[in-house]
XYZ file of C-alpha atoms in Angstrom:
309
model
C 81.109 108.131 191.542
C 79.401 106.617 194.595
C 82.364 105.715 197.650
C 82.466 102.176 198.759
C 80.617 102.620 201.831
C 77.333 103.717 200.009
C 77.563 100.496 197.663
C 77.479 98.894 201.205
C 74.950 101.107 202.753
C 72.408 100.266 198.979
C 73.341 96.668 198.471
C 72.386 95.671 202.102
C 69.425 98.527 201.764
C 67.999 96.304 198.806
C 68.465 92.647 200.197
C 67.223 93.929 203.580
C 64.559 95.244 202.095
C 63.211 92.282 200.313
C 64.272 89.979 202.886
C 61.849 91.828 204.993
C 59.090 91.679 202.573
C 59.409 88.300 201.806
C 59.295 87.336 205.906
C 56.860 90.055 207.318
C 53.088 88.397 207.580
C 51.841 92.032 208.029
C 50.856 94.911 205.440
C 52.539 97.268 206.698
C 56.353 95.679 207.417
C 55.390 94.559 203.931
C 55.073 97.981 202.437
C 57.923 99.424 204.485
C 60.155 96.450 202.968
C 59.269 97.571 199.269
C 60.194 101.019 199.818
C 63.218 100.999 201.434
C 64.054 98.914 198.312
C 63.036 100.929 196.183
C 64.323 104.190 197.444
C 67.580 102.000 197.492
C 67.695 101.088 193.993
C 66.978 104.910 192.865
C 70.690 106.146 193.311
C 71.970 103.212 191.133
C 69.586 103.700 188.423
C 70.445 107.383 188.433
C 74.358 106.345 188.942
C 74.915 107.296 185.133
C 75.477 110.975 184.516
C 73.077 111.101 181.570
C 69.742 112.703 180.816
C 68.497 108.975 179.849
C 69.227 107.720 183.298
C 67.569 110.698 185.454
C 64.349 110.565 183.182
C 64.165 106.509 184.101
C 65.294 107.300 188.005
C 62.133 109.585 188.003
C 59.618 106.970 185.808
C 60.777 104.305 188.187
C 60.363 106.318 191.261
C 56.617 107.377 190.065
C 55.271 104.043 189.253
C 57.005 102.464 192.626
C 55.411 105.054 194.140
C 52.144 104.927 192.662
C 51.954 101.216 193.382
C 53.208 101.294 197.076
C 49.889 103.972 197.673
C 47.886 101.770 196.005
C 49.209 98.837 198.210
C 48.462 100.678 201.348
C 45.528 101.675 200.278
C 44.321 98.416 199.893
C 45.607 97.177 203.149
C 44.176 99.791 204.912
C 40.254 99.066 203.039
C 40.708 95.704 204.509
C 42.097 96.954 207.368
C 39.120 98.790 208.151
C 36.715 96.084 206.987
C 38.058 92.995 208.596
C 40.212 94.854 211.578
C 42.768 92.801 210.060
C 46.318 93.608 208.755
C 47.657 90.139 208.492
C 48.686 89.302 204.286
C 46.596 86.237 204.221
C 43.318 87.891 205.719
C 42.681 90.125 202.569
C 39.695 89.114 202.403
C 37.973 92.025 200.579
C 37.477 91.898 197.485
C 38.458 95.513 196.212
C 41.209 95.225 198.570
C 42.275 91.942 196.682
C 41.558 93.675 193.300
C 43.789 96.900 193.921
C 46.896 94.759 195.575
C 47.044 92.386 192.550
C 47.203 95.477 190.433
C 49.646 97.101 192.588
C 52.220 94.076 192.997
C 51.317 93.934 188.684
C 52.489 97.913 188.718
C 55.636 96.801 190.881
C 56.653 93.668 189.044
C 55.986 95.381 185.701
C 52.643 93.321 183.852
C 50.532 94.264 181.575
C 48.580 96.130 181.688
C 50.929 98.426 184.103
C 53.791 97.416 181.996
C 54.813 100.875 180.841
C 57.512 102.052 182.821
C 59.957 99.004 182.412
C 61.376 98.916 178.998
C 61.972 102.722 179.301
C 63.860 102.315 183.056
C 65.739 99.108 181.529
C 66.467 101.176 178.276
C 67.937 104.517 180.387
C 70.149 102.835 182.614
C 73.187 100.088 182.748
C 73.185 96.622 181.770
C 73.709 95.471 185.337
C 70.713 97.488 186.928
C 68.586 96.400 184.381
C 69.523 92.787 185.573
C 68.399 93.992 189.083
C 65.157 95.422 188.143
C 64.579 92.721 185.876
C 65.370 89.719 188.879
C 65.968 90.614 191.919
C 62.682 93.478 191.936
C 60.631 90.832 190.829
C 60.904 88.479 194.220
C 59.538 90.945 196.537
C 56.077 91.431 194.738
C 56.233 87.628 193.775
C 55.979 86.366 197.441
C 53.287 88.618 198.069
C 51.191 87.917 194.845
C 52.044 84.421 196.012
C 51.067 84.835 199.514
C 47.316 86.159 198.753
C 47.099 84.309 194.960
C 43.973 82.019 196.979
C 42.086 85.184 197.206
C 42.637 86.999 194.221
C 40.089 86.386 191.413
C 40.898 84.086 188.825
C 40.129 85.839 186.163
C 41.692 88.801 187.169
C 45.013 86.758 187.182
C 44.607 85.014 183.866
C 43.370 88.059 182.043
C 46.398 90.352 183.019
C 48.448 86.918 182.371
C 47.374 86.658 178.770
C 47.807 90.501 178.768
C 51.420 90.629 179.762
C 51.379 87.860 177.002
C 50.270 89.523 173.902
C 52.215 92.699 175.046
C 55.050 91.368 175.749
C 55.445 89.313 172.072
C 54.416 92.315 170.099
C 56.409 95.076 171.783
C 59.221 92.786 171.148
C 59.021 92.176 167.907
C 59.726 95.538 166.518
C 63.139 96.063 169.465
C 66.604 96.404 168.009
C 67.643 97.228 171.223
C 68.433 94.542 173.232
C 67.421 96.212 176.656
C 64.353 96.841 175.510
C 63.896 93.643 174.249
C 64.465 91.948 177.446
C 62.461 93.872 178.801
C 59.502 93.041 176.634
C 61.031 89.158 177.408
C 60.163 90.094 181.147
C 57.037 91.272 180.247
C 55.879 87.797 178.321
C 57.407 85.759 181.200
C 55.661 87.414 184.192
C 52.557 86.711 181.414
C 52.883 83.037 182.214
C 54.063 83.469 185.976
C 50.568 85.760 187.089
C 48.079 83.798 184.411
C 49.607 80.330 186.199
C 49.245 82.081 189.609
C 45.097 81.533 189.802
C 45.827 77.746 189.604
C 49.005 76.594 190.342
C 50.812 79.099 193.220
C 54.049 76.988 193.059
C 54.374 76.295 189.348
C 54.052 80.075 189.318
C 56.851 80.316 191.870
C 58.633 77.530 189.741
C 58.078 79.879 186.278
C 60.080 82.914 187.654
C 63.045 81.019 189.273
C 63.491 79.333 186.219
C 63.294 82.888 184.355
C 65.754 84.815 186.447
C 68.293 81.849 186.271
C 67.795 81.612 182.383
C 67.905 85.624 182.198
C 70.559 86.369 184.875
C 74.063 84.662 182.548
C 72.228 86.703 179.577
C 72.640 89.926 181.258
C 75.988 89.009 182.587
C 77.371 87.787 178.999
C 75.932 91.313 177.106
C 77.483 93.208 180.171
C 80.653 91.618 178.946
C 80.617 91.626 175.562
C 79.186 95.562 175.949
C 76.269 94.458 173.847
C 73.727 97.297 173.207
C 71.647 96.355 169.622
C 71.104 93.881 167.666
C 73.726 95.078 165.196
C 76.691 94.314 168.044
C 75.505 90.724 168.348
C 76.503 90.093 164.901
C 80.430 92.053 165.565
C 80.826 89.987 169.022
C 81.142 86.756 167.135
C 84.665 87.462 166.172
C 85.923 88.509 169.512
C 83.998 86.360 171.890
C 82.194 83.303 170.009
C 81.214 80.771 173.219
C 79.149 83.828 174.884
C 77.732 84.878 171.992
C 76.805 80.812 170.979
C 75.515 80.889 174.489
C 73.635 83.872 174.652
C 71.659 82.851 170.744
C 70.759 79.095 173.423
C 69.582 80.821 176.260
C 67.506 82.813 174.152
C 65.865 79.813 172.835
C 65.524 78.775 176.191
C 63.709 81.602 177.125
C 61.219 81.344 174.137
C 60.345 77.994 175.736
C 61.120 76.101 172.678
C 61.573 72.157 173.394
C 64.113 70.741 174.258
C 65.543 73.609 176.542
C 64.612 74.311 180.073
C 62.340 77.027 179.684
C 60.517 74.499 177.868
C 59.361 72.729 181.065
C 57.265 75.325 183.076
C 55.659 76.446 180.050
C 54.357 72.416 179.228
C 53.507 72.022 182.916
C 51.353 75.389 183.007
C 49.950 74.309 179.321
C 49.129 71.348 180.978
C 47.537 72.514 184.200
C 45.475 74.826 181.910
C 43.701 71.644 179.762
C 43.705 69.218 183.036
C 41.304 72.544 184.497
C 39.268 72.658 181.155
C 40.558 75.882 180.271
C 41.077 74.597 176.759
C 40.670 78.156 174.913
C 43.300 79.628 177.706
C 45.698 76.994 176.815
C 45.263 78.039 173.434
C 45.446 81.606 173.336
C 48.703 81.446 175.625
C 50.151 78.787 172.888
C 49.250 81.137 169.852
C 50.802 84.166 171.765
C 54.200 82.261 173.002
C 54.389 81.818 169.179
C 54.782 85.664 168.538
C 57.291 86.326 171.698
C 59.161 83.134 169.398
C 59.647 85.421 166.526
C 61.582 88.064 168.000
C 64.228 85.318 170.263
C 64.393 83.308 167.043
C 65.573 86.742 165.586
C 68.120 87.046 167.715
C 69.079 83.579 167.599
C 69.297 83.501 163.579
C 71.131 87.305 163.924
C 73.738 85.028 165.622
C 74.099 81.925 163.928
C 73.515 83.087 160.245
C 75.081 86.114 159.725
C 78.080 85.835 161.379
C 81.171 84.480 159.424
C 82.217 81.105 159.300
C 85.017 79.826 161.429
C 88.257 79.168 159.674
């Protein structure tokens, strides 16, 4: 049980935190931002009394760690290099190179994707709609912040990456945690690959996401959805969340003519008007296998449930 006053103390711990992040123009207030968010968010991961939610308390802590050294370290390379700790004077290039990994490691991309579908699967519906939104804004900005100076094809690799990862770990889920987390995965795929060209579609991407993903969470939170197997029992008891959980789903498979449709075409688009034909391409072919799994869910829904009398 955690008293009233330390929900207080951790919610305005977490939106401080971020807040600060997302306003400081220096490395360090930066850094100090992201961990007082993060060591913030540990109790409520752990706020379960189960085995499952220490083990993910600890994973979560060790990658956020991880990342945050490998944040300052590149800050202080640069640092020492340029004399510099403003964000948009990273100017060197292994300094670029480690931070876009590091934000990657925060955010949870491929290839430094490990940790989230194992936090989101060991912990509560609702802090696995944190982690999944709310975690993501922080590292966002930043990425956002320096995207001019990270290389290209650093972006768009780890992009296509987060991609292909996040469509084929997916596919095999009957957990639904999981699978939104592998959902996350795919998303931030098109967010970082987007990045290199287009900062504010990128920025456009994500909000779109976490409003799309957000009523998801709320409506499986509600229904106490936990498999695939329970979204074909919830039918009976609550059909209009259920209805609107199979459309959101589509949504977020970017399947015409829904809403998550749009930032998809527009990044497609950006891709061909910069000759990136074979980009476009790949990241068409590999939104087709992320389609299988939310169609899955979507026919789990529709189909199998019983008609209405």
């Amino acid at each position: 049980y955690i008293t009233p006053t330390a929900i207080t103390i951790i919610t305005l711990s977490i939106i401080m935190g971020t807040i600060l992040t997302m306003s400081s123009s220096n490395w360090l207030m930066a850094w100090i931002g992201l961990e007082l968010n993060m060591l913030a968010t540990l109790p409520i991961i752990s706020k379960p009394k189960t085995t499952r939610a220490s083990e993910a308390t600890i994973k979560y802590f060790l990658t956020q760690a991880i990342a945050s050294a490998m944040m300052l370290l590149s800050s202080t390379t640069n640092a020492w290099q340029t004399g510099n700790w403003d964000i948009l004077e990273l100017k060197n290039k292994f300094s670029t190179t480690i931070m876009a990994l590091s934000l990657m490691m925060k955010m949870g991309a491929a290839p430094v994707h490990f940790w989230l579908p194992e936090v989101l699967q060991g912990t509560t519906l609702q802090t696995a709609l944190l982690i999944t939104t709310w975690q993501k804004l922080a590292p966002i900005t930043l990425m956002y912040m320096i995207s001019n100076n990270i290389q290209p094809a650093l972006l768009m690799s780890a992009g296509v990456l987060s991609m292909v990862v996040g469509g084929l770990g997916g596919i095999n889920q009957t957990q639904l945690r999981k699978t939104m987390a592998y959902s996350s995965i795919n998303n931030l795929g098109w967010t970082i690959m987007i990045m290199a060209l287009s900062p504010n579609l990128a920025i456009m991407n994500i909000t779109i996401y976490i409003i799309m993903t957000t009523p998801v969470f709320l409506m499986m939170k509600n229904t106490s959805m936990k498999t695939l197997q329970n979204l074909t029992t919830t039918w009976t008891t609550s059909t209009a969340m259920t209805l609107s959980i199979a459309l959101l789903m589509l949504s977020t498979s970017g399947l015409p003519p829904f809403t998550g449709f749009m930032p998809k075409m527009l990044a497609l688009n950006e891709l061909i008007t910069q000759k990136l034909t074979t980009l476009a391409t790949l990241a068409i072919m590999t939104s087709l296998i992320s389609l299988l799994f939310y169609l899955r869910i979507a026919y789990l829904i529709m189909m199998l449930t019983p008609p209405m009398t």
